[in-house]
Amino acid sequence: MSQIKNVNQIVATGSVDGVLTTAALLRLIGETNVGVEFTQAFEVVKLDPIKWEPNRNVAFVDLAVNNQDHAMTAAFVAKIRDAGHKIVAVIDEHSREDWFEILGKFDGLIVEPVSQAFGDIKSSGALMKSRLGDLLDAHGVELVDSAEAGDRMNFATHFGAIANQAVKSNIGDNTRRVHLAYHLAFNREPDEKIQSWVAEYNEILKNHKAILAAKMDLGDGIVRVDATGQSVDVTSLMAGLYKSGAVVVVLIGEAFNKAEGRKTVQASFGTSDKNLDLLTCVKEASIPMIGGFAQKVNVALEQESSATEVIRKLLKS
């Protein structure tokens, strides 16, 4: 397992689990010249392994196979190998079976992927602790434990709070994640740059208070809030509304409209109830949709009233 210290290129997802497990891995490696790139399973096509330093030993952290397009992940792996690099660890808990399909074998992997559906390991942090825990010091253990908590949406840990707040104020900026992973690998407290990002997040929380103060109860468990023109942490805002009793939340705000190639103001219907299929409900009513999935569907503002009423009927059924 000491071979893990030979890793010199990390590709990770940008979740709190991914950031903090990457930090723990960097601490274990003990070097500051490790290449780190953050991405998502559906965005690996944007990475170019040819631009990495030559002959990299690559570790994937919390990176799943793209479950909508296995070929994309397969092409990414092929690009890594064709560029002369070697994949030496897959610290991912999503689907061992999918990774076996892509890699062909696990021979030579320092850490092999697992399937969270068939075991007790539910995060990359937990997987790293399980396989490499004997090599971690107290700081490293705290990082992977915080990563595990973050994967369960618990950001109350010391490291989890820092990572979550620093990222959420500009969620699309992966350079923040790289800085966070490196800094937290070797430091317990945030530096001035991270503190400024956390301060930005605190401003977002102030927005939440104003938005929640103006929320509208539409009845039947439906709550409407308007975040147009305001920076918000959608995950946190929605979670708070669900916790307060909302079954379906109608969030008004700007979101990217692929058909128009720009952001538009939309009505986003969301629920935390996995038994409610909002997308099918709206689709079967022939209401035009901008996008979504089972528990979340976006429509144009002029379709908000119609969508609200068909979802109301679903809740009453």
PDB file of C-alpha atoms in Angstrom:
ATOM      1  CA  MET A   1       0.000   0.000   0.000  1.00  0.00           C
ATOM      2  CA  SER A   2       2.979   2.313   0.363  1.00  0.00           C
ATOM      3  CA  GLN A   3       2.916   2.448  -3.463  1.00  0.00           C
ATOM      4  CA  ILE A   4       0.127   4.991  -3.112  1.00  0.00           C
ATOM      5  CA  LYS A   5       2.838   7.567  -2.461  1.00  0.00           C
ATOM      6  CA  ASN A   6       3.885   7.176  -6.094  1.00  0.00           C
ATOM      7  CA  VAL A   7       0.646   8.790  -7.278  1.00  0.00           C
ATOM      8  CA  ASN A   8       1.456  12.082  -8.985  1.00  0.00           C
ATOM      9  CA  GLN A   9      -1.787  12.881 -10.804  1.00  0.00           C
ATOM     10  CA  ILE A  10      -5.262  12.978  -9.263  1.00  0.00           C
ATOM     11  CA  VAL A  11      -8.571  13.298 -11.103  1.00  0.00           C
ATOM     12  CA  ALA A  12     -11.444  13.870  -8.679  1.00  0.00           C
ATOM     13  CA  THR A  13     -15.032  15.037  -8.547  1.00  0.00           C
ATOM     14  CA  GLY A  14     -15.737  18.380  -6.939  1.00  0.00           C
ATOM     15  CA  SER A  15     -18.029  17.236  -4.126  1.00  0.00           C
ATOM     16  CA  VAL A  16     -16.998  17.761  -0.508  1.00  0.00           C
ATOM     17  CA  ASP A  17     -16.282  14.027  -0.406  1.00  0.00           C
ATOM     18  CA  GLY A  18     -14.050  14.348  -3.459  1.00  0.00           C
ATOM     19  CA  VAL A  19     -12.220  17.467  -2.256  1.00  0.00           C
ATOM     20  CA  LEU A  20     -11.489  16.173   1.253  1.00  0.00           C
ATOM     21  CA  THR A  21     -10.516  12.667   0.130  1.00  0.00           C
ATOM     22  CA  THR A  22      -8.159  14.292  -2.366  1.00  0.00           C
ATOM     23  CA  ALA A  23      -6.700  16.362   0.485  1.00  0.00           C
ATOM     24  CA  ALA A  24      -6.166  13.194   2.537  1.00  0.00           C
ATOM     25  CA  LEU A  25      -4.479  11.529  -0.440  1.00  0.00           C
ATOM     26  CA  LEU A  26      -2.201  14.536  -0.991  1.00  0.00           C
ATOM     27  CA  ARG A  27      -1.231  14.442   2.680  1.00  0.00           C
ATOM     28  CA  LEU A  28      -0.448  10.749   2.412  1.00  0.00           C
ATOM     29  CA  ILE A  29       1.660  11.283  -0.698  1.00  0.00           C
ATOM     30  CA  GLY A  30       3.443  14.113   1.046  1.00  0.00           C
ATOM     31  CA  GLU A  31       4.456  15.957  -2.117  1.00  0.00           C
ATOM     32  CA  THR A  32       3.399  19.349  -3.453  1.00  0.00           C
ATOM     33  CA  ASN A  33       4.022  18.638  -7.148  1.00  0.00           C
ATOM     34  CA  VAL A  34       1.058  16.314  -7.660  1.00  0.00           C
ATOM     35  CA  GLY A  35      -1.222  17.329 -10.513  1.00  0.00           C
ATOM     36  CA  VAL A  36      -4.836  17.741  -9.420  1.00  0.00           C
ATOM     37  CA  GLU A  37      -7.869  18.230 -11.656  1.00  0.00           C
ATOM     38  CA  PHE A  38     -11.494  18.365 -10.569  1.00  0.00           C
ATOM     39  CA  THR A  39     -14.311  17.377 -12.878  1.00  0.00           C
ATOM     40  CA  GLN A  40     -17.594  15.461 -13.037  1.00  0.00           C
ATOM     41  CA  ALA A  41     -18.324  12.084 -14.606  1.00  0.00           C
ATOM     42  CA  PHE A  42     -20.149  13.791 -17.476  1.00  0.00           C
ATOM     43  CA  GLU A  43     -17.365  16.345 -18.069  1.00  0.00           C
ATOM     44  CA  VAL A  44     -14.210  14.209 -18.305  1.00  0.00           C
ATOM     45  CA  VAL A  45     -14.212  14.802 -22.046  1.00  0.00           C
ATOM     46  CA  LYS A  46     -13.002  18.338 -21.261  1.00  0.00           C
ATOM     47  CA  LEU A  47      -9.754  17.081 -19.689  1.00  0.00           C
ATOM     48  CA  ASP A  48      -6.646  16.603 -21.804  1.00  0.00           C
ATOM     49  CA  PRO A  49      -4.149  14.071 -20.377  1.00  0.00           C
ATOM     50  CA  ILE A  50      -1.639  15.033 -23.076  1.00  0.00           C
ATOM     51  CA  LYS A  51      -1.116  18.313 -21.214  1.00  0.00           C
ATOM     52  CA  TRP A  52      -0.118  16.547 -17.992  1.00  0.00           C
ATOM     53  CA  GLU A  53       3.500  15.983 -17.069  1.00  0.00           C
ATOM     54  CA  PRO A  54       4.776  12.768 -18.728  1.00  0.00           C
ATOM     55  CA  ASN A  55       4.379   9.285 -17.265  1.00  0.00           C
ATOM     56  CA  ARG A  56       1.865  10.132 -14.569  1.00  0.00           C
ATOM     57  CA  ASN A  57       0.618   7.583 -12.029  1.00  0.00           C
ATOM     58  CA  VAL A  58      -3.061   8.467 -11.927  1.00  0.00           C
ATOM     59  CA  ALA A  59      -5.586   8.082  -9.097  1.00  0.00           C
ATOM     60  CA  PHE A  60      -9.307   8.648  -9.583  1.00  0.00           C
ATOM     61  CA  VAL A  61     -11.084   9.983  -6.487  1.00  0.00           C
ATOM     62  CA  ASP A  62     -14.884   9.796  -6.181  1.00  0.00           C
ATOM     63  CA  LEU A  63     -15.042   9.681  -9.975  1.00  0.00           C
ATOM     64  CA  ALA A  64     -17.842   7.445 -11.224  1.00  0.00           C
ATOM     65  CA  VAL A  65     -18.308   6.055 -14.699  1.00  0.00           C
ATOM     66  CA  ASN A  66     -20.716   8.306 -16.600  1.00  0.00           C
ATOM     67  CA  ASN A  67     -23.896   6.278 -16.150  1.00  0.00           C
ATOM     68  CA  GLN A  68     -25.521   8.004 -19.117  1.00  0.00           C
ATOM     69  CA  ASP A  69     -22.569   7.507 -21.444  1.00  0.00           C
ATOM     70  CA  HIS A  70     -20.107   4.737 -20.588  1.00  0.00           C
ATOM     71  CA  ALA A  71     -18.345   5.409 -23.882  1.00  0.00           C
ATOM     72  CA  MET A  72     -17.301   8.859 -22.647  1.00  0.00           C
ATOM     73  CA  THR A  73     -15.519   7.368 -19.645  1.00  0.00           C
ATOM     74  CA  ALA A  74     -13.968   4.633 -21.813  1.00  0.00           C
ATOM     75  CA  ALA A  75     -12.646   7.268 -24.219  1.00  0.00           C
ATOM     76  CA  PHE A  76     -11.167   9.248 -21.316  1.00  0.00           C
ATOM     77  CA  VAL A  77      -9.388   6.170 -19.968  1.00  0.00           C
ATOM     78  CA  ALA A  78      -8.063   5.437 -23.457  1.00  0.00           C
ATOM     79  CA  LYS A  79      -6.737   9.005 -23.756  1.00  0.00           C
ATOM     80  CA  ILE A  80      -4.922   8.625 -20.433  1.00  0.00           C
ATOM     81  CA  ARG A  81      -3.281   5.372 -21.522  1.00  0.00           C
ATOM     82  CA  ASP A  82      -2.485   6.623 -25.024  1.00  0.00           C
ATOM     83  CA  ALA A  83      -0.722   9.628 -23.476  1.00  0.00           C
ATOM     84  CA  GLY A  84       1.639   7.259 -21.636  1.00  0.00           C
ATOM     85  CA  HIS A  85       0.070   7.496 -18.182  1.00  0.00           C
ATOM     86  CA  LYS A  86      -0.963   4.642 -15.871  1.00  0.00           C
ATOM     87  CA  ILE A  87      -4.114   4.375 -13.764  1.00  0.00           C
ATOM     88  CA  VAL A  88      -2.983   3.024 -10.383  1.00  0.00           C
ATOM     89  CA  ALA A  89      -5.953   3.644  -8.069  1.00  0.00           C
ATOM     90  CA  VAL A  90      -9.714   4.096  -8.371  1.00  0.00           C
ATOM     91  CA  ILE A  91     -10.954   5.413  -5.023  1.00  0.00           C
ATOM     92  CA  ASP A  92     -14.623   5.406  -5.964  1.00  0.00           C
ATOM     93  CA  GLU A  93     -17.668   3.844  -4.337  1.00  0.00           C
ATOM     94  CA  HIS A  94     -20.294   4.236  -7.048  1.00  0.00           C
ATOM     95  CA  SER A  95     -20.108   1.056  -9.146  1.00  0.00           C
ATOM     96  CA  ARG A  96     -17.326  -1.519  -9.207  1.00  0.00           C
ATOM     97  CA  GLU A  97     -19.145  -3.266 -12.051  1.00  0.00           C
ATOM     98  CA  ASP A  98     -19.120  -0.159 -14.268  1.00  0.00           C
ATOM     99  CA  TRP A  99     -15.414   0.378 -13.659  1.00  0.00           C
ATOM    100  CA  PHE A 100     -14.648  -3.253 -14.472  1.00  0.00           C
ATOM    101  CA  GLU A 101     -16.447  -2.797 -17.775  1.00  0.00           C
ATOM    102  CA  ILE A 102     -14.316   0.268 -18.558  1.00  0.00           C
ATOM    103  CA  LEU A 103     -10.909  -0.904 -17.288  1.00  0.00           C
ATOM    104  CA  GLY A 104     -11.189  -4.561 -18.240  1.00  0.00           C
ATOM    105  CA  LYS A 105      -9.360  -5.668 -15.104  1.00  0.00           C
ATOM    106  CA  PHE A 106      -8.225  -4.376 -11.722  1.00  0.00           C
ATOM    107  CA  ASP A 107      -4.790  -5.987 -11.747  1.00  0.00           C
ATOM    108  CA  GLY A 108      -2.188  -3.628 -10.337  1.00  0.00           C
ATOM    109  CA  LEU A 109      -4.642  -1.172  -8.759  1.00  0.00           C
ATOM    110  CA  ILE A 110      -3.517  -0.035  -5.313  1.00  0.00           C
ATOM    111  CA  VAL A 111      -7.136   0.748  -4.450  1.00  0.00           C
ATOM    112  CA  GLU A 112     -10.003  -0.874  -6.341  1.00  0.00           C
ATOM    113  CA  PRO A 113     -13.480   0.641  -6.701  1.00  0.00           C
ATOM    114  CA  VAL A 114     -16.447  -0.750  -4.766  1.00  0.00           C
ATOM    115  CA  SER A 115     -20.219  -0.648  -5.202  1.00  0.00           C
ATOM    116  CA  GLN A 116     -22.054   1.245  -2.494  1.00  0.00           C
ATOM    117  CA  ALA A 117     -25.215  -0.720  -3.327  1.00  0.00           C
ATOM    118  CA  PHE A 118     -23.614  -3.947  -2.135  1.00  0.00           C
ATOM    119  CA  GLY A 119     -21.675  -3.013   0.977  1.00  0.00           C
ATOM    120  CA  ASP A 120     -21.119  -0.662   3.879  1.00  0.00           C
ATOM    121  CA  ILE A 121     -18.775   1.732   2.069  1.00  0.00           C
ATOM    122  CA  LYS A 122     -20.800   4.709   0.825  1.00  0.00           C
ATOM    123  CA  SER A 123     -18.155   7.356   0.047  1.00  0.00           C
ATOM    124  CA  SER A 124     -14.665   7.751  -1.351  1.00  0.00           C
ATOM    125  CA  GLY A 125     -13.538   8.926   2.084  1.00  0.00           C
ATOM    126  CA  ALA A 126     -14.797   5.708   3.670  1.00  0.00           C
ATOM    127  CA  LEU A 127     -13.132   3.649   0.937  1.00  0.00           C
ATOM    128  CA  MET A 128      -9.800   5.374   1.454  1.00  0.00           C
ATOM    129  CA  LYS A 129     -10.009   4.868   5.205  1.00  0.00           C
ATOM    130  CA  SER A 130     -10.884   1.213   4.719  1.00  0.00           C
ATOM    131  CA  ARG A 131      -7.964   0.518   2.367  1.00  0.00           C
ATOM    132  CA  LEU A 132      -5.325   3.028   3.468  1.00  0.00           C
ATOM    133  CA  GLY A 133      -6.335   3.904   7.026  1.00  0.00           C
ATOM    134  CA  ASP A 134      -3.220   2.348   8.551  1.00  0.00           C
ATOM    135  CA  LEU A 135      -1.112   4.882   6.636  1.00  0.00           C
ATOM    136  CA  LEU A 136      -3.121   7.931   7.719  1.00  0.00           C
ATOM    137  CA  ASP A 137      -2.223  10.152  10.661  1.00  0.00           C
ATOM    138  CA  ALA A 138      -4.864  11.853  12.833  1.00  0.00           C
ATOM    139  CA  HIS A 139      -5.197  14.781  10.413  1.00  0.00           C
ATOM    140  CA  GLY A 140      -5.692  12.410   7.487  1.00  0.00           C
ATOM    141  CA  VAL A 141      -8.278  10.362   9.366  1.00  0.00           C
ATOM    142  CA  GLU A 142     -10.210  13.524  10.192  1.00  0.00           C
ATOM    143  CA  LEU A 143     -10.183  14.479   6.523  1.00  0.00           C
ATOM    144  CA  VAL A 144     -11.611  11.142   5.321  1.00  0.00           C
ATOM    145  CA  ASP A 145     -14.152  11.056   8.156  1.00  0.00           C
ATOM    146  CA  SER A 146     -15.264  14.564   7.162  1.00  0.00           C
ATOM    147  CA  ALA A 147     -15.433  13.410   3.541  1.00  0.00           C
ATOM    148  CA  GLU A 148     -17.694  10.529   4.560  1.00  0.00           C
ATOM    149  CA  ALA A 149     -19.928  12.908   6.526  1.00  0.00           C
ATOM    150  CA  GLY A 150     -20.049  15.333   3.592  1.00  0.00           C
ATOM    151  CA  ASP A 151     -21.196  12.574   1.262  1.00  0.00           C
ATOM    152  CA  ARG A 152     -24.198  12.201   3.595  1.00  0.00           C
ATOM    153  CA  MET A 153     -24.813  15.971   3.371  1.00  0.00           C
ATOM    154  CA  ASN A 154     -23.436  16.532   6.878  1.00  0.00           C
ATOM    155  CA  PHE A 155     -21.212  19.600   6.644  1.00  0.00           C
ATOM    156  CA  ALA A 156     -21.021  20.251  10.381  1.00  0.00           C
ATOM    157  CA  THR A 157     -17.489  18.846  10.674  1.00  0.00           C
ATOM    158  CA  HIS A 158     -14.504  21.209  10.858  1.00  0.00           C
ATOM    159  CA  PHE A 159     -13.138  20.379   7.406  1.00  0.00           C
ATOM    160  CA  GLY A 160     -16.553  19.759   5.876  1.00  0.00           C
ATOM    161  CA  ALA A 161     -17.818  23.210   6.814  1.00  0.00           C
ATOM    162  CA  ILE A 162     -14.741  24.894   5.339  1.00  0.00           C
ATOM    163  CA  ALA A 163     -14.862  22.956   2.063  1.00  0.00           C
ATOM    164  CA  ASN A 164     -18.615  23.267   1.593  1.00  0.00           C
ATOM    165  CA  GLN A 165     -18.807  26.989   2.270  1.00  0.00           C
ATOM    166  CA  ALA A 166     -15.700  27.884   0.275  1.00  0.00           C
ATOM    167  CA  VAL A 167     -16.911  25.999  -2.800  1.00  0.00           C
ATOM    168  CA  LYS A 168     -20.595  26.897  -2.709  1.00  0.00           C
ATOM    169  CA  SER A 169     -20.051  30.641  -3.129  1.00  0.00           C
ATOM    170  CA  ASN A 170     -18.708  29.949  -6.649  1.00  0.00           C
ATOM    171  CA  ILE A 171     -19.543  26.340  -7.352  1.00  0.00           C
ATOM    172  CA  GLY A 172     -18.214  26.311 -10.913  1.00  0.00           C
ATOM    173  CA  ASP A 173     -14.674  27.398  -9.992  1.00  0.00           C
ATOM    174  CA  ASN A 174     -12.521  24.273  -9.807  1.00  0.00           C
ATOM    175  CA  THR A 175      -9.400  26.290  -9.003  1.00  0.00           C
ATOM    176  CA  ARG A 176     -10.942  26.803  -5.566  1.00  0.00           C
ATOM    177  CA  ARG A 177     -11.160  23.052  -5.101  1.00  0.00           C
ATOM    178  CA  VAL A 178      -7.510  22.580  -6.027  1.00  0.00           C
ATOM    179  CA  HIS A 179      -6.458  25.265  -3.555  1.00  0.00           C
ATOM    180  CA  LEU A 180      -8.688  23.782  -0.846  1.00  0.00           C
ATOM    181  CA  ALA A 181      -7.384  20.244  -1.341  1.00  0.00           C
ATOM    182  CA  TYR A 182      -3.757  21.315  -1.178  1.00  0.00           C
ATOM    183  CA  HIS A 183      -4.217  23.705   1.730  1.00  0.00           C
ATOM    184  CA  LEU A 184      -6.304  21.389   3.884  1.00  0.00           C
ATOM    185  CA  ALA A 185      -3.919  18.527   3.186  1.00  0.00           C
ATOM    186  CA  PHE A 186      -1.268  20.269   5.267  1.00  0.00           C
ATOM    187  CA  ASN A 187      -3.169  22.863   7.325  1.00  0.00           C
ATOM    188  CA  ARG A 188      -6.074  22.666   9.725  1.00  0.00           C
ATOM    189  CA  GLU A 189      -7.247  26.281   9.506  1.00  0.00           C
ATOM    190  CA  PRO A 190      -8.210  28.221   6.367  1.00  0.00           C
ATOM    191  CA  ASP A 191      -5.901  30.824   4.878  1.00  0.00           C
ATOM    192  CA  GLU A 192      -7.038  34.351   3.952  1.00  0.00           C
ATOM    193  CA  LYS A 193      -8.146  33.296   0.470  1.00  0.00           C
ATOM    194  CA  ILE A 194     -10.367  30.513   1.819  1.00  0.00           C
ATOM    195  CA  GLN A 195     -11.693  32.819   4.540  1.00  0.00           C
ATOM    196  CA  SER A 196     -12.781  35.290   1.843  1.00  0.00           C
ATOM    197  CA  TRP A 197     -14.662  32.507   0.031  1.00  0.00           C
ATOM    198  CA  VAL A 198     -16.397  31.514   3.261  1.00  0.00           C
ATOM    199  CA  ALA A 199     -17.349  35.170   3.798  1.00  0.00           C
ATOM    200  CA  GLU A 200     -18.958  35.169   0.345  1.00  0.00           C
ATOM    201  CA  TYR A 201     -20.997  32.136   1.380  1.00  0.00           C
ATOM    202  CA  ASN A 202     -22.172  33.920   4.521  1.00  0.00           C
ATOM    203  CA  GLU A 203     -23.615  36.615   2.264  1.00  0.00           C
ATOM    204  CA  ILE A 204     -25.506  33.881   0.406  1.00  0.00           C
ATOM    205  CA  LEU A 205     -26.986  32.715   3.706  1.00  0.00           C
ATOM    206  CA  LYS A 206     -28.247  36.274   4.276  1.00  0.00           C
ATOM    207  CA  ASN A 207     -30.012  36.010   0.919  1.00  0.00           C
ATOM    208  CA  HIS A 208     -31.616  32.782   2.129  1.00  0.00           C
ATOM    209  CA  LYS A 209     -33.122  34.553   5.128  1.00  0.00           C
ATOM    210  CA  ALA A 210     -34.743  37.177   2.927  1.00  0.00           C
ATOM    211  CA  ILE A 211     -36.008  34.571   0.451  1.00  0.00           C
ATOM    212  CA  LEU A 212     -37.481  32.383   3.197  1.00  0.00           C
ATOM    213  CA  ALA A 213     -39.133  35.381   4.857  1.00  0.00           C
ATOM    214  CA  ALA A 214     -41.050  36.003   1.625  1.00  0.00           C
ATOM    215  CA  LYS A 215     -41.985  32.365   0.880  1.00  0.00           C
ATOM    216  CA  MET A 216     -45.546  31.592  -0.183  1.00  0.00           C
ATOM    217  CA  ASP A 217     -47.484  28.579   1.083  1.00  0.00           C
ATOM    218  CA  LEU A 218     -49.595  27.414  -1.868  1.00  0.00           C
ATOM    219  CA  GLY A 219     -51.256  24.642   0.117  1.00  0.00           C
ATOM    220  CA  ASP A 220     -51.139  20.846  -0.176  1.00  0.00           C
ATOM    221  CA  GLY A 221     -47.465  20.835   0.788  1.00  0.00           C
ATOM    222  CA  ILE A 222     -46.399  23.170  -2.046  1.00  0.00           C
ATOM    223  CA  VAL A 223     -44.186  26.147  -1.138  1.00  0.00           C
ATOM    224  CA  ARG A 224     -43.044  28.853  -3.566  1.00  0.00           C
ATOM    225  CA  VAL A 225     -39.900  30.982  -3.183  1.00  0.00           C
ATOM    226  CA  ASP A 226     -38.389  33.572  -5.506  1.00  0.00           C
ATOM    227  CA  ALA A 227     -34.594  33.799  -5.771  1.00  0.00           C
ATOM    228  CA  THR A 228     -34.462  35.781  -9.001  1.00  0.00           C
ATOM    229  CA  GLY A 229     -31.316  37.896  -9.195  1.00  0.00           C
ATOM    230  CA  GLN A 230     -29.868  36.532  -5.957  1.00  0.00           C
ATOM    231  CA  SER A 231     -26.954  34.201  -5.269  1.00  0.00           C
ATOM    232  CA  VAL A 232     -28.133  31.093  -3.450  1.00  0.00           C
ATOM    233  CA  ASP A 233     -26.952  27.648  -2.379  1.00  0.00           C
ATOM    234  CA  VAL A 234     -29.816  25.720  -3.952  1.00  0.00           C
ATOM    235  CA  THR A 235     -29.029  22.487  -2.107  1.00  0.00           C
ATOM    236  CA  SER A 236     -29.036  24.175   1.291  1.00  0.00           C
ATOM    237  CA  LEU A 237     -32.072  26.343   0.528  1.00  0.00           C
ATOM    238  CA  MET A 238     -34.160  23.401  -0.687  1.00  0.00           C
ATOM    239  CA  ALA A 239     -33.063  21.169   2.192  1.00  0.00           C
ATOM    240  CA  GLY A 240     -34.208  23.789   4.685  1.00  0.00           C
ATOM    241  CA  LEU A 241     -37.593  24.059   3.004  1.00  0.00           C
ATOM    242  CA  TYR A 242     -38.065  20.299   2.943  1.00  0.00           C
ATOM    243  CA  LYS A 243     -37.084  20.110   6.605  1.00  0.00           C
ATOM    244  CA  SER A 244     -39.714  22.732   7.456  1.00  0.00           C
ATOM    245  CA  GLY A 245     -42.417  20.545   5.916  1.00  0.00           C
ATOM    246  CA  ALA A 246     -42.555  21.413   2.213  1.00  0.00           C
ATOM    247  CA  VAL A 247     -43.296  18.399   0.017  1.00  0.00           C
ATOM    248  CA  VAL A 248     -42.778  20.262  -3.256  1.00  0.00           C
ATOM    249  CA  VAL A 249     -40.817  23.494  -3.617  1.00  0.00           C
ATOM    250  CA  VAL A 250     -41.334  25.880  -6.526  1.00  0.00           C
ATOM    251  CA  LEU A 251     -38.100  27.847  -6.892  1.00  0.00           C
ATOM    252  CA  ILE A 252     -38.198  30.862  -9.198  1.00  0.00           C
ATOM    253  CA  GLY A 253     -34.798  31.895 -10.490  1.00  0.00           C
ATOM    254  CA  GLU A 254     -32.340  31.966 -13.337  1.00  0.00           C
ATOM    255  CA  ALA A 255     -31.063  28.716 -14.831  1.00  0.00           C
ATOM    256  CA  PHE A 256     -29.373  27.758 -18.078  1.00  0.00           C
ATOM    257  CA  ASN A 257     -31.791  27.090 -20.913  1.00  0.00           C
ATOM    258  CA  LYS A 258     -30.057  24.755 -23.349  1.00  0.00           C
ATOM    259  CA  ALA A 259     -32.588  25.381 -26.121  1.00  0.00           C
ATOM    260  CA  GLU A 260     -31.959  29.118 -25.999  1.00  0.00           C
ATOM    261  CA  GLY A 261     -28.264  28.888 -25.165  1.00  0.00           C
ATOM    262  CA  ARG A 262     -28.561  31.316 -22.271  1.00  0.00           C
ATOM    263  CA  LYS A 263     -29.907  31.721 -18.749  1.00  0.00           C
ATOM    264  CA  THR A 264     -33.621  32.382 -18.423  1.00  0.00           C
ATOM    265  CA  VAL A 265     -35.923  32.875 -15.446  1.00  0.00           C
ATOM    266  CA  GLN A 266     -37.632  29.539 -14.807  1.00  0.00           C
ATOM    267  CA  ALA A 267     -39.908  27.790 -12.327  1.00  0.00           C
ATOM    268  CA  SER A 268     -38.115  24.776 -10.893  1.00  0.00           C
ATOM    269  CA  PHE A 269     -40.280  22.198  -9.105  1.00  0.00           C
ATOM    270  CA  GLY A 270     -38.400  19.968  -6.685  1.00  0.00           C
ATOM    271  CA  THR A 271     -39.161  17.322  -4.086  1.00  0.00           C
ATOM    272  CA  SER A 272     -37.174  15.145  -1.711  1.00  0.00           C
ATOM    273  CA  ASP A 273     -39.822  12.397  -1.904  1.00  0.00           C
ATOM    274  CA  LYS A 274     -38.369   9.655  -4.113  1.00  0.00           C
ATOM    275  CA  ASN A 275     -41.869   8.258  -4.637  1.00  0.00           C
ATOM    276  CA  LEU A 276     -42.989  11.393  -6.470  1.00  0.00           C
ATOM    277  CA  ASP A 277     -42.194  11.561 -10.180  1.00  0.00           C
ATOM    278  CA  LEU A 278     -42.668  15.231 -10.999  1.00  0.00           C
ATOM    279  CA  LEU A 279     -41.180  14.956 -14.476  1.00  0.00           C
ATOM    280  CA  THR A 280     -43.604  12.247 -15.607  1.00  0.00           C
ATOM    281  CA  CYS A 281     -46.502  14.132 -14.041  1.00  0.00           C
ATOM    282  CA  VAL A 282     -45.743  17.308 -15.996  1.00  0.00           C
ATOM    283  CA  LYS A 283     -44.873  15.434 -19.177  1.00  0.00           C
ATOM    284  CA  GLU A 284     -48.126  13.466 -19.185  1.00  0.00           C
ATOM    285  CA  ALA A 285     -50.029  16.739 -18.881  1.00  0.00           C
ATOM    286  CA  SER A 286     -48.310  17.875 -22.105  1.00  0.00           C
ATOM    287  CA  ILE A 287     -46.792  20.880 -20.370  1.00  0.00           C
ATOM    288  CA  PRO A 288     -43.589  22.015 -22.152  1.00  0.00           C
ATOM    289  CA  MET A 289     -40.482  21.397 -20.040  1.00  0.00           C
ATOM    290  CA  ILE A 290     -37.033  22.970 -20.119  1.00  0.00           C
ATOM    291  CA  GLY A 291     -35.389  20.000 -18.413  1.00  0.00           C
ATOM    292  CA  GLY A 292     -35.221  17.907 -15.289  1.00  0.00           C
ATOM    293  CA  PHE A 293     -35.438  14.399 -13.854  1.00  0.00           C
ATOM    294  CA  ALA A 294     -37.903  12.469 -11.687  1.00  0.00           C
ATOM    295  CA  GLN A 295     -37.697  14.655  -8.578  1.00  0.00           C
ATOM    296  CA  LYS A 296     -36.988  17.971 -10.329  1.00  0.00           C
ATOM    297  CA  VAL A 297     -38.521  19.591 -13.363  1.00  0.00           C
ATOM    298  CA  ASN A 298     -38.053  23.075 -14.846  1.00  0.00           C
ATOM    299  CA  VAL A 299     -40.653  24.959 -16.862  1.00  0.00           C
ATOM    300  CA  ALA A 300     -40.939  28.474 -18.267  1.00  0.00           C
ATOM    301  CA  LEU A 301     -42.650  31.021 -16.017  1.00  0.00           C
ATOM    302  CA  GLU A 302     -45.759  31.070 -18.219  1.00  0.00           C
ATOM    303  CA  GLN A 303     -46.163  27.332 -17.530  1.00  0.00           C
ATOM    304  CA  GLU A 304     -45.773  27.655 -13.739  1.00  0.00           C
ATOM    305  CA  SER A 305     -49.482  27.799 -12.930  1.00  0.00           C
ATOM    306  CA  SER A 306     -50.359  24.791 -15.085  1.00  0.00           C
ATOM    307  CA  ALA A 307     -47.481  22.740 -13.689  1.00  0.00           C
ATOM    308  CA  THR A 308     -48.436  23.674 -10.133  1.00  0.00           C
ATOM    309  CA  GLU A 309     -51.985  22.413 -10.588  1.00  0.00           C
ATOM    310  CA  VAL A 310     -51.049  19.036 -12.137  1.00  0.00           C
ATOM    311  CA  ILE A 311     -48.515  18.480  -9.369  1.00  0.00           C
ATOM    312  CA  ARG A 312     -51.172  19.427  -6.815  1.00  0.00           C
ATOM    313  CA  LYS A 313     -53.414  16.710  -8.270  1.00  0.00           C
ATOM    314  CA  LEU A 314     -50.513  14.246  -7.973  1.00  0.00           C
ATOM    315  CA  LEU A 315     -50.078  15.094  -4.292  1.00  0.00           C
ATOM    316  CA  LYS A 316     -53.783  14.586  -3.665  1.00  0.00           C
ATOM    317  CA  SER A 317     -53.978  11.268  -5.504  1.00  0.00           C
TER     318      SER A 317
END
